[in-house]
Amino acid sequence: MGEGEVKLFRTWSSAYGLRITWALKLKGIQYENIDEDLSNKSPLLLMYNPIHKKIPVLLHNGKAIAESAVILEYIDETWKKNPILPQDPYERAMARFIAKFGDDKCTAALWRVFTTQGKEQEEAISTSMECLKTLEEWLKGKKYFNGDSFGYADIILGWIANLVRVVEEILEMKIIDKERFPLLFAWIEDLSNLPAIKDSWPPHDKLVSKYRAIHDSLIGGVE
Amino acid sequence: MGEGEVKLFRTWSSAYGLRITWALKLKGIQYENIDEDLSNKSPLLLMYNPIHKKIPVLLHNGKAIAESAVILEYIDETWKKNPILPQDPYERAMARFIAKFGDDKCTAALWRVFTTQGKEQEEAISTSMECLKTLEEWLKGKKYFNGDSFGYADIILGWIANLVRVVEEILEMKIIDKERFPLLFAWIEDLSNLPAIKDSWPPHDKLVSKYRAIHDSLIGGVE
């Protein structure tokens, strides 16, 4: 396919890394997956992302690209088949706007639900519900955030689909229920059944163990 | 030019709004400028950006686009002349990476220099100097962050050029001096002399008055 040498530095569980995995699979790009241990980062990762020292990093023919949203745009511009972004400039702007809303507003709110208790958690739940209501509105009349086909906005928001069931299990709390958010609920179902995503979805129980440990260390294991 | 009806909602001083002004001028797009009063937002602004209720908003043939980075991509995709982003995918990724670094890291650090005192300010100065050192490195061997010609990364970082002299005057402190940051210093000079930018640069004294009032209200006017 003339796609050159492609390597992806990520971790098995990072939702940011999974964005790139999904995009590469969607495009049908052959690549080498390199799993990083963030408690002992490889010299290569530090060399390829000296600014942030974070995954994911995409290495293409020796050139390193960091920041998952930037990498997604690069992948879509480099390999044209199976477009990730819509073709129309206004639709592209909407996809980027929705993605940015998810990253700027919803991530922080949902993370606070997971990492706080009491009044602070109640406030975080309220903010999260507002975020999810906005997302639910955007799904009206379409199957994916990106439009009729899965794409950029869905990939960026995919962490919700990936982690919300894990968070719900640990907190013993419904966050995205079928009655309140029927479109988001269906979107999560659709997403998790897409071949490109299904094949790389981390094992649920392993995620629950990982996030339970994080939760216990932050909340102190007492509730 | 067949560019349709273009309206820009902004304020006279917002660096985010100026990004769009600069891009439209660079492209030679005719547009109507609508100055918003953020203490009394217009019903149109609230209608066109119901999510964030913020400027800038670009209205193109009745379709509204918000978030300055998203608007810049829209402008570049809609009007091809005088490209804002480089053509090569890797160069585009670098421009977006640099812009994101500026927005995520440098803005917060420099704002904290302006809005804190004592030990907190010292830490913010130290973080800001690290940010500026990184920016200085990126300018090595090129005139603009975007490469040889002014573009996306420069537009996003333009608030530094726009506001650093204002902040320096109010704080009576050198932040970007010629000896320590010769390339950034020259970049600010070059930027402020570009016709597209020169014509829309807010009056320095008016900016100083505005930011002095903000500074006094936050720091209490006692130092």
Short mmCIF file of C-alpha atoms in Angstrom, two decimals:
data_model
loop_
_atom_site.label_atom_id
_atom_site.label_comp_id
_atom_site.label_asym_id
_atom_site.label_seq_id
_atom_site.Cartn_x
_atom_site.Cartn_y
_atom_site.Cartn_z
CA MET A 1 0.00 0.00 0.00
CA GLY A 2 3.07 2.25 0.09
CA GLU A 3 2.18 3.43 3.56
CA GLY A 4 5.77 3.41 4.80
CA GLU A 5 6.94 2.41 8.25
CA VAL A 6 4.28 3.14 10.86
CA LYS A 7 4.74 2.66 14.60
CA LEU A 8 2.33 3.54 17.38
CA PHE A 9 3.49 4.15 20.96
CA ARG A 10 0.58 3.73 23.37
CA THR A 11 -0.55 1.83 26.47
CA TRP A 12 -3.03 -1.04 26.53
CA SER A 13 -5.62 1.03 28.39
CA SER A 14 -5.22 4.67 27.35
CA ALA A 15 -8.30 6.06 25.63
CA TYR A 16 -6.05 8.59 23.87
CA GLY A 17 -3.91 5.80 22.46
CA LEU A 18 -7.01 3.85 21.42
CA ARG A 19 -8.09 6.80 19.27
CA ILE A 20 -5.07 6.19 17.07
CA THR A 21 -5.48 2.42 17.07
CA TRP A 22 -9.08 2.83 15.88
CA ALA A 23 -8.11 5.33 13.16
CA LEU A 24 -5.31 3.13 11.81
CA LYS A 25 -7.58 0.07 11.78
CA LEU A 26 -10.35 2.05 10.08
CA LYS A 27 -7.89 3.06 7.37
CA GLY A 28 -6.49 -0.46 7.10
CA ILE A 29 -2.93 0.71 7.79
CA GLN A 30 -0.36 -1.90 8.80
CA TYR A 31 1.59 -0.71 11.83
CA GLU A 32 3.74 -1.87 14.69
CA ASN A 33 2.16 -1.45 18.13
CA ILE A 34 4.59 -0.53 20.92
CA ASP A 35 3.16 -0.80 24.43
CA GLU A 36 4.69 1.69 26.83
CA ASP A 37 4.92 1.35 30.60
CA LEU A 38 4.24 4.90 31.84
CA SER A 39 5.98 4.20 35.14
CA ASN A 40 9.15 3.45 33.17
CA LYS A 41 8.95 5.33 29.87
CA SER A 42 11.16 4.11 27.05
CA PRO A 43 14.03 6.30 25.80
CA LEU A 44 12.31 6.25 22.39
CA LEU A 45 9.09 7.76 23.77
CA LEU A 46 11.07 10.50 25.54
CA MET A 47 12.99 11.17 22.33
CA TYR A 48 9.91 11.28 20.10
CA ASN A 49 7.75 13.38 22.44
CA PRO A 50 10.26 15.47 24.40
CA ILE A 51 7.71 18.23 25.07
CA HIS A 52 4.94 16.26 26.75
CA LYS A 53 6.63 12.85 27.28
CA LYS A 54 3.22 11.26 26.76
CA ILE A 55 1.58 8.63 24.61
CA PRO A 56 0.24 8.35 21.97
CA VAL A 57 3.04 9.03 19.53
CA LEU A 58 2.79 8.03 15.87
CA LEU A 59 6.04 7.44 14.06
CA HIS A 60 5.75 7.53 10.28
CA ASN A 61 8.91 6.98 8.24
CA GLY A 62 10.95 8.26 11.17
CA LYS A 63 8.89 11.39 11.76
CA ALA A 64 7.15 11.62 15.14
CA ILE A 65 3.72 13.17 15.71
CA ALA A 66 2.19 13.65 19.15
CA GLU A 67 -1.20 14.75 20.57
CA SER A 68 -4.03 12.42 19.61
CA ALA A 69 -6.20 15.04 17.88
CA VAL A 70 -3.22 16.19 15.81
CA ILE A 71 -2.34 12.59 14.92
CA LEU A 72 -5.91 11.90 13.75
CA GLU A 73 -5.78 14.86 11.35
CA TYR A 74 -2.36 13.65 10.11
CA ILE A 75 -3.65 10.14 9.48
CA ASP A 76 -6.67 11.47 7.57
CA GLU A 77 -4.51 13.77 5.43
CA THR A 78 -1.85 11.13 4.75
CA TRP A 79 -4.09 8.17 3.91
CA LYS A 80 -7.20 9.32 2.04
CA LYS A 81 -9.23 6.09 2.00
CA ASN A 82 -12.08 5.70 4.52
CA PRO A 83 -12.14 9.40 5.49
CA ILE A 84 -12.24 10.15 9.22
CA LEU A 85 -13.42 13.74 8.86
CA PRO A 86 -16.46 14.61 6.72
CA GLN A 87 -15.72 16.26 3.36
CA ASP A 88 -17.81 19.42 3.71
CA PRO A 89 -15.98 22.27 5.56
CA TYR A 90 -18.99 23.07 7.77
CA GLU A 91 -19.47 19.40 8.69
CA ARG A 92 -15.74 19.17 9.43
CA ALA A 93 -16.03 22.24 11.68
CA MET A 94 -18.96 20.66 13.54
CA ALA A 95 -17.01 17.41 14.04
CA ARG A 96 -14.04 19.36 15.43
CA PHE A 97 -16.34 21.50 17.60
CA ILE A 98 -18.07 18.45 19.11
CA ALA A 99 -14.71 16.75 19.71
CA LYS A 100 -13.32 19.84 21.43
CA PHE A 101 -16.44 20.13 23.59
CA GLY A 102 -15.95 16.52 24.66
CA ASP A 103 -12.28 17.02 25.50
CA ASP A 104 -12.60 20.44 27.15
CA LYS A 105 -15.85 19.99 29.09
CA CYS A 106 -16.99 16.38 29.43
CA THR A 107 -13.67 14.71 30.24
CA ALA A 108 -12.99 16.93 33.25
CA ALA A 109 -16.57 16.68 34.54
CA LEU A 110 -16.77 12.89 34.30
CA TRP A 111 -13.30 12.48 35.79
CA ARG A 112 -14.42 14.55 38.78
CA VAL A 113 -17.43 12.26 39.24
CA PHE A 114 -14.95 9.39 39.47
CA THR A 115 -12.43 11.06 41.76
CA THR A 116 -14.53 12.97 44.30
CA GLN A 117 -17.17 12.31 46.93
CA GLY A 118 -20.09 14.04 48.64
CA LYS A 119 -21.05 17.55 47.60
CA GLU A 120 -18.16 17.89 45.17
CA GLN A 121 -19.25 14.70 43.42
CA GLU A 122 -22.86 15.87 43.31
CA GLU A 123 -21.77 19.02 41.51
CA ALA A 124 -19.63 16.98 39.11
CA ILE A 125 -22.61 14.70 38.38
CA SER A 126 -24.77 17.73 37.62
CA THR A 127 -22.14 19.19 35.24
CA SER A 128 -21.66 15.78 33.61
CA MET A 129 -25.41 15.39 33.05
CA GLU A 130 -25.45 18.78 31.28
CA CYS A 131 -22.55 17.61 29.07
CA LEU A 132 -24.27 14.33 28.27
CA LYS A 133 -27.55 16.13 27.49
CA THR A 134 -25.69 18.27 24.95
CA LEU A 135 -24.12 15.16 23.40
CA GLU A 136 -27.54 13.46 23.31
CA GLU A 137 -28.98 16.49 21.46
CA TRP A 138 -26.22 16.29 18.85
CA LEU A 139 -27.07 12.66 18.10
CA LYS A 140 -30.66 13.52 17.14
CA GLY A 141 -31.33 12.41 13.58
CA LYS A 142 -27.97 10.76 13.07
CA LYS A 143 -26.26 7.55 14.05
CA TYR A 144 -22.82 8.97 14.83
CA PHE A 145 -21.53 12.32 16.06
CA ASN A 146 -19.69 12.62 12.76
CA GLY A 147 -22.89 12.16 10.74
CA ASP A 148 -24.05 8.97 9.06
CA SER A 149 -20.71 7.24 9.32
CA PHE A 150 -18.33 6.76 12.22
CA GLY A 151 -15.50 9.31 12.23
CA TYR A 152 -13.40 11.97 13.94
CA ALA A 153 -15.91 13.16 16.57
CA ASP A 154 -16.81 9.56 17.46
CA ILE A 155 -13.15 8.59 17.78
CA ILE A 156 -12.43 11.55 20.08
CA LEU A 157 -15.55 10.82 22.19
CA GLY A 158 -14.89 7.09 22.11
CA TRP A 159 -13.37 7.13 25.59
CA ILE A 160 -16.88 7.68 26.95
CA ALA A 161 -18.05 4.47 25.32
CA ASN A 162 -14.88 2.79 26.46
CA LEU A 163 -14.87 3.84 30.10
CA VAL A 164 -18.37 4.74 31.21
CA ARG A 165 -19.36 1.13 31.89
CA VAL A 166 -16.17 0.70 33.92
CA VAL A 167 -16.86 3.81 35.98
CA GLU A 168 -20.50 2.81 36.49
CA GLU A 169 -19.44 -0.60 37.80
CA ILE A 170 -16.89 0.81 40.25
CA LEU A 171 -19.11 3.62 41.53
CA GLU A 172 -22.24 1.41 41.49
CA MET A 173 -24.04 4.27 39.76
CA LYS A 174 -25.82 4.58 36.40
CA ILE A 175 -24.39 7.43 34.31
CA ILE A 176 -25.61 6.77 30.78
CA ASP A 177 -28.87 4.85 31.15
CA LYS A 178 -31.12 3.84 28.29
CA GLU A 179 -34.14 5.83 29.52
CA ARG A 180 -32.42 9.16 30.01
CA PHE A 181 -29.92 9.01 27.13
CA PRO A 182 -31.36 6.58 24.55
CA LEU A 183 -29.25 7.92 21.65
CA LEU A 184 -25.97 7.91 23.60
CA PHE A 185 -26.83 4.43 24.87
CA ALA A 186 -27.36 3.19 21.31
CA TRP A 187 -24.19 4.99 20.14
CA ILE A 188 -22.13 3.12 22.76
CA GLU A 189 -23.65 -0.17 21.58
CA ASP A 190 -22.96 0.63 17.92
CA LEU A 191 -19.43 1.79 18.61
CA SER A 192 -18.42 -1.24 20.63
CA ASN A 193 -19.65 -3.52 17.82
CA LEU A 194 -17.64 -1.89 15.03
CA PRO A 195 -14.92 -4.34 13.89
CA ALA A 196 -12.12 -1.73 14.08
CA ILE A 197 -13.07 -0.99 17.68
CA LYS A 198 -14.22 -4.43 18.85
CA ASP A 199 -10.82 -5.96 18.08
CA SER A 200 -8.93 -3.42 20.18
CA TRP A 201 -11.37 -2.88 23.06
CA PRO A 202 -9.43 -3.54 26.28
CA PRO A 203 -10.82 -6.38 28.46
CA HIS A 204 -13.55 -4.94 30.69
CA ASP A 205 -12.44 -6.77 33.84
CA LYS A 206 -8.83 -5.64 33.40
CA LEU A 207 -10.02 -2.02 33.04
CA VAL A 208 -12.21 -2.36 36.13
CA SER A 209 -9.20 -3.62 38.14
CA LYS A 210 -7.00 -0.79 36.91
CA TYR A 211 -9.54 1.95 37.56
CA ARG A 212 -10.61 0.47 40.90
CA ALA A 213 -7.00 0.77 42.03
CA ILE A 214 -6.90 4.40 40.86
CA HIS A 215 -10.21 5.10 42.58
CA ASP A 216 -9.10 3.49 45.83
CA SER A 217 -5.82 5.39 45.87
CA LEU A 218 -7.61 8.72 45.32
CA ILE A 219 -10.64 8.20 47.54
CA GLY A 220 -8.76 6.12 50.06
CA GLY A 221 -10.92 3.07 49.61
CA VAL A 222 -13.51 4.28 52.10
CA GLU A 223 -16.99 5.28 51.08
CA MET B 1 -15.33 36.61 -5.10
CA GLY B 2 -18.33 34.40 -4.42
CA GLU B 3 -17.48 34.26 -0.76
CA GLY B 4 -21.06 34.63 0.42
CA GLU B 5 -22.21 36.57 3.47
CA VAL B 6 -19.54 36.57 6.17
CA LYS B 7 -20.00 38.05 9.65
CA LEU B 8 -17.57 37.98 12.57
CA PHE B 9 -18.73 38.39 16.17
CA ARG B 10 -15.82 39.45 18.36
CA THR B 11 -14.68 42.14 20.81
CA TRP B 12 -12.19 44.93 20.04
CA SER B 13 -9.58 43.44 22.41
CA SER B 14 -10.00 39.65 22.42
CA ALA B 15 -6.92 37.83 21.15
CA TYR B 16 -9.17 34.92 20.16
CA GLY B 17 -11.32 37.22 18.04
CA LEU B 18 -8.21 38.79 16.49
CA ARG B 19 -7.15 35.35 15.25
CA ILE B 20 -10.17 35.35 12.97
CA THR B 21 -9.76 38.98 11.92
CA TRP B 22 -6.16 38.23 10.88
CA ALA B 23 -7.13 35.09 8.96
CA LEU B 24 -9.95 36.83 7.05
CA LYS B 25 -7.68 39.76 6.18
CA LEU B 26 -4.92 37.38 5.09
CA LYS B 27 -7.40 35.66 2.76
CA GLY B 28 -8.79 38.98 1.55
CA ILE B 29 -12.34 38.03 2.54
CA GLN B 30 -14.92 40.82 2.80
CA TYR B 31 -16.85 40.53 6.04
CA GLU B 32 -18.99 42.44 8.47
CA ASN B 33 -17.39 42.99 11.89
CA ILE B 34 -19.82 42.88 14.83
CA ASP B 35 -18.39 44.11 18.12
CA GLU B 36 -19.91 42.37 21.12
CA ASP B 37 -20.14 43.74 24.65
CA LEU B 38 -19.45 40.68 26.82
CA SER B 39 -21.18 42.26 29.82
CA ASN B 40 -24.35 42.43 27.71
CA LYS B 41 -24.16 39.71 25.06
CA SER B 42 -26.39 40.10 22.02
CA PRO B 43 -29.26 37.65 21.43
CA LEU B 44 -27.56 36.78 18.13
CA LEU B 45 -24.33 35.70 19.87
CA LEU B 46 -26.30 33.56 22.32
CA MET B 47 -28.23 32.02 19.44
CA TYR B 48 -25.15 31.30 17.32
CA ASN B 49 -22.98 29.92 20.14
CA PRO B 50 -25.49 28.45 22.61
CA ILE B 51 -22.93 25.99 24.02
CA HIS B 52 -20.15 28.35 25.08
CA LYS B 53 -21.85 31.78 24.65
CA LYS B 54 -18.45 33.17 23.70
CA ILE B 55 -16.82 35.10 20.90
CA PRO B 56 -15.49 34.64 18.29
CA VAL B 57 -18.29 33.31 16.13
CA LEU B 58 -18.04 33.24 12.35
CA LEU B 59 -21.29 33.31 10.45
CA HIS B 60 -21.01 32.16 6.84
CA ASN B 61 -24.18 32.15 4.73
CA GLY B 62 -26.21 31.75 7.91
CA LYS B 63 -24.15 28.88 9.35
CA ALA B 64 -22.40 29.60 12.64
CA ILE B 65 -18.96 28.27 13.60
CA ALA B 66 -17.43 28.77 17.06
CA GLU B 67 -14.04 28.09 18.71
CA SER B 68 -11.20 30.07 17.14
CA ALA B 69 -9.03 27.06 16.20
CA VAL B 70 -12.03 25.39 14.54
CA ILE B 71 -12.90 28.61 12.68
CA LEU B 72 -9.34 28.93 11.35
CA GLU B 73 -9.48 25.43 9.86
CA TYR B 74 -12.90 26.25 8.35
CA ILE B 75 -11.60 29.46 6.77
CA ASP B 76 -8.59 27.64 5.30
CA GLU B 77 -10.75 24.86 3.87
CA THR B 78 -13.42 27.19 2.50
CA TRP B 79 -11.18 29.80 0.85
CA LYS B 80 -8.08 28.18 -0.61
CA LYS B 81 -6.06 31.27 -1.57
CA ASN B 82 -3.19 32.34 0.74
CA PRO B 83 -3.13 29.06 2.71
CA ILE B 84 -3.03 29.36 6.49
CA LEU B 85 -1.85 25.81 7.14
CA PRO B 86 1.19 24.37 5.31
CA GLN B 87 0.42 21.86 2.53
CA ASP B 88 2.53 18.93 3.74
CA PRO B 89 0.72 16.70 6.31
CA TYR B 90 3.73 16.55 8.65
CA GLU B 91 4.21 20.33 8.52
CA ARG B 92 0.48 20.74 9.19
CA ALA B 93 0.78 18.43 12.19
CA MET B 94 3.71 20.47 13.52
CA ALA B 95 1.76 23.73 13.12
CA ARG B 96 -1.21 22.24 15.01
CA PHE B 97 1.10 20.77 17.68
CA ILE B 98 2.84 24.13 18.27
CA ALA B 99 -0.52 25.93 18.38
CA LYS B 100 -1.90 23.43 20.90
CA PHE B 101 1.22 23.74 23.05
CA GLY B 102 0.73 27.51 23.08
CA ASP B 103 -2.93 27.27 24.03
CA ASP B 104 -2.60 24.44 26.57
CA LYS B 105 0.64 25.40 28.29
CA CYS B 106 1.78 28.98 27.62
CA THR B 107 -1.53 30.80 27.96
CA ALA B 108 -2.20 29.50 31.46
CA ALA B 109 1.38 30.10 32.62
CA LEU B 110 1.58 33.67 31.34
CA TRP B 111 -1.89 34.47 32.67
CA ARG B 112 -0.76 33.30 36.11
CA VAL B 113 2.25 35.63 35.92
CA PHE B 114 -0.22 38.47 35.35
CA THR B 115 -2.73 37.50 38.02
CA THR B 116 -0.64 36.36 40.97
CA GLN B 117 2.01 37.73 43.32
CA GLY B 118 4.94 36.52 45.43
CA LYS B 119 5.88 32.85 45.40
CA GLU B 120 2.99 31.86 43.15
CA GLN B 121 4.08 34.45 40.60
CA GLU B 122 7.70 33.28 40.80
CA GLU B 123 6.59 29.75 39.95
CA ALA B 124 4.45 31.06 37.08
CA ILE B 125 7.43 33.04 35.75
CA SER B 126 9.58 29.92 35.86
CA THR B 127 6.94 27.87 33.98
CA SER B 128 6.46 30.68 31.46
CA MET B 129 10.20 30.90 30.79
CA GLU B 130 10.24 27.16 30.03
CA CYS B 131 7.34 27.67 27.60
CA LEU B 132 9.05 30.60 25.92
CA LYS B 133 12.33 28.64 25.65
CA THR B 134 10.47 25.90 23.82
CA LEU B 135 8.90 28.46 21.46
CA GLU B 136 12.34 30.07 20.90
CA GLU B 137 13.76 26.64 19.95
CA TRP B 138 10.98 26.10 17.41
CA LEU B 139 11.83 29.38 15.67
CA LYS B 140 15.42 28.27 14.98
CA GLY B 141 16.10 28.38 11.24
CA LYS B 142 12.72 29.80 10.31
CA LYS B 143 11.02 33.18 10.37
CA TYR B 144 7.58 32.03 11.53
CA PHE B 145 6.29 29.16 13.63
CA ASN B 146 4.44 27.95 10.57
CA GLY B 147 7.64 27.84 8.49
CA ASP B 148 8.79 30.44 5.99
CA SER B 149 5.45 32.17 5.76
CA PHE B 150 3.07 33.44 8.42
CA GLY B 151 0.25 31.00 9.15
CA TYR B 152 -1.84 28.92 11.54
CA ALA B 153 0.68 28.50 14.37
CA ASP B 154 1.57 32.21 14.24
CA ILE B 155 -2.09 33.23 14.29
CA ILE B 156 -2.79 31.03 17.32
CA LEU B 157 0.32 32.30 19.13
CA GLY B 158 -0.33 35.87 18.03
CA TRP B 159 -1.85 36.79 21.39
CA ILE B 160 1.67 36.63 22.85
CA ALA B 161 2.84 39.26 20.38
CA ASN B 162 -0.33 41.19 21.01
CA LEU B 163 -0.32 41.19 24.80
CA VAL B 164 3.19 40.64 26.11
CA ARG B 165 4.18 44.31 25.77
CA VAL B 166 0.98 45.28 27.60
CA VAL B 167 1.67 42.85 30.44
CA GLU B 168 5.33 43.96 30.64
CA GLU B 169 4.28 47.61 30.97
CA ILE B 170 1.73 46.94 33.71
CA LEU B 171 3.96 44.58 35.72
CA GLU B 172 7.08 46.69 35.05
CA MET B 173 8.86 43.45 34.18
CA LYS B 174 10.64 42.21 31.03
CA ILE B 175 9.21 38.91 29.82
CA ILE B 176 10.43 38.56 26.24
CA ASP B 177 13.69 40.50 26.06
CA LYS B 178 15.93 40.68 23.02
CA GLU B 179 18.96 39.11 24.73
CA ARG B 180 17.23 36.05 26.14
CA PHE B 181 14.71 35.39 23.35
CA PRO B 182 16.14 37.01 20.18
CA LEU B 183 14.04 34.92 17.79
CA LEU B 184 10.75 35.47 19.65
CA PHE B 185 11.62 39.16 19.92
CA ALA B 186 12.14 39.38 16.15
CA TRP B 187 8.97 37.34 15.53
CA ILE B 188 6.91 39.86 17.53
CA GLU B 189 8.42 42.70 15.49
CA ASP B 190 7.73 40.91 12.20
CA LEU B 191 4.20 39.99 13.19
CA SER B 192 3.19 43.45 14.29
CA ASN B 193 4.40 44.87 10.98
CA LEU B 194 2.39 42.53 8.74
CA PRO B 195 -0.32 44.57 6.98
CA ALA B 196 -3.12 42.12 7.88
CA ILE B 197 -2.16 42.41 11.54
CA LYS B 198 -1.01 46.04 11.72
CA ASP B 199 -4.41 47.30 10.56
CA SER B 200 -6.31 45.44 13.28
CA TRP B 201 -3.84 45.71 16.18
CA PRO B 202 -5.78 47.24 19.11
CA PRO B 203 -4.40 50.55 20.40
CA HIS B 204 -1.64 49.80 22.94
CA ASP B 205 -2.76 52.44 25.45
CA LYS B 206 -6.36 51.22 25.37
CA LEU B 207 -5.18 47.64 26.02
CA VAL B 208 -2.98 48.84 28.89
CA SER B 209 -5.99 50.61 30.48
CA LYS B 210 -8.18 47.55 30.09
CA TYR B 211 -5.63 45.09 31.46
CA ARG B 212 -4.54 47.45 34.25
CA ALA B 213 -8.16 47.48 35.44
CA ILE B 214 -8.27 43.65 35.32
CA HIS B 215 -4.95 43.45 37.16
CA ASP B 216 -6.03 45.92 39.85
CA SER B 217 -9.32 44.11 40.41
CA LEU B 218 -7.54 40.75 40.82
CA ILE B 219 -4.49 41.85 42.80
CA GLY B 220 -6.40 44.55 44.65
CA GLY B 221 -4.26 47.39 43.38
CA VAL B 222 -1.68 46.92 46.10
CA GLU B 223 1.78 45.62 45.40
#
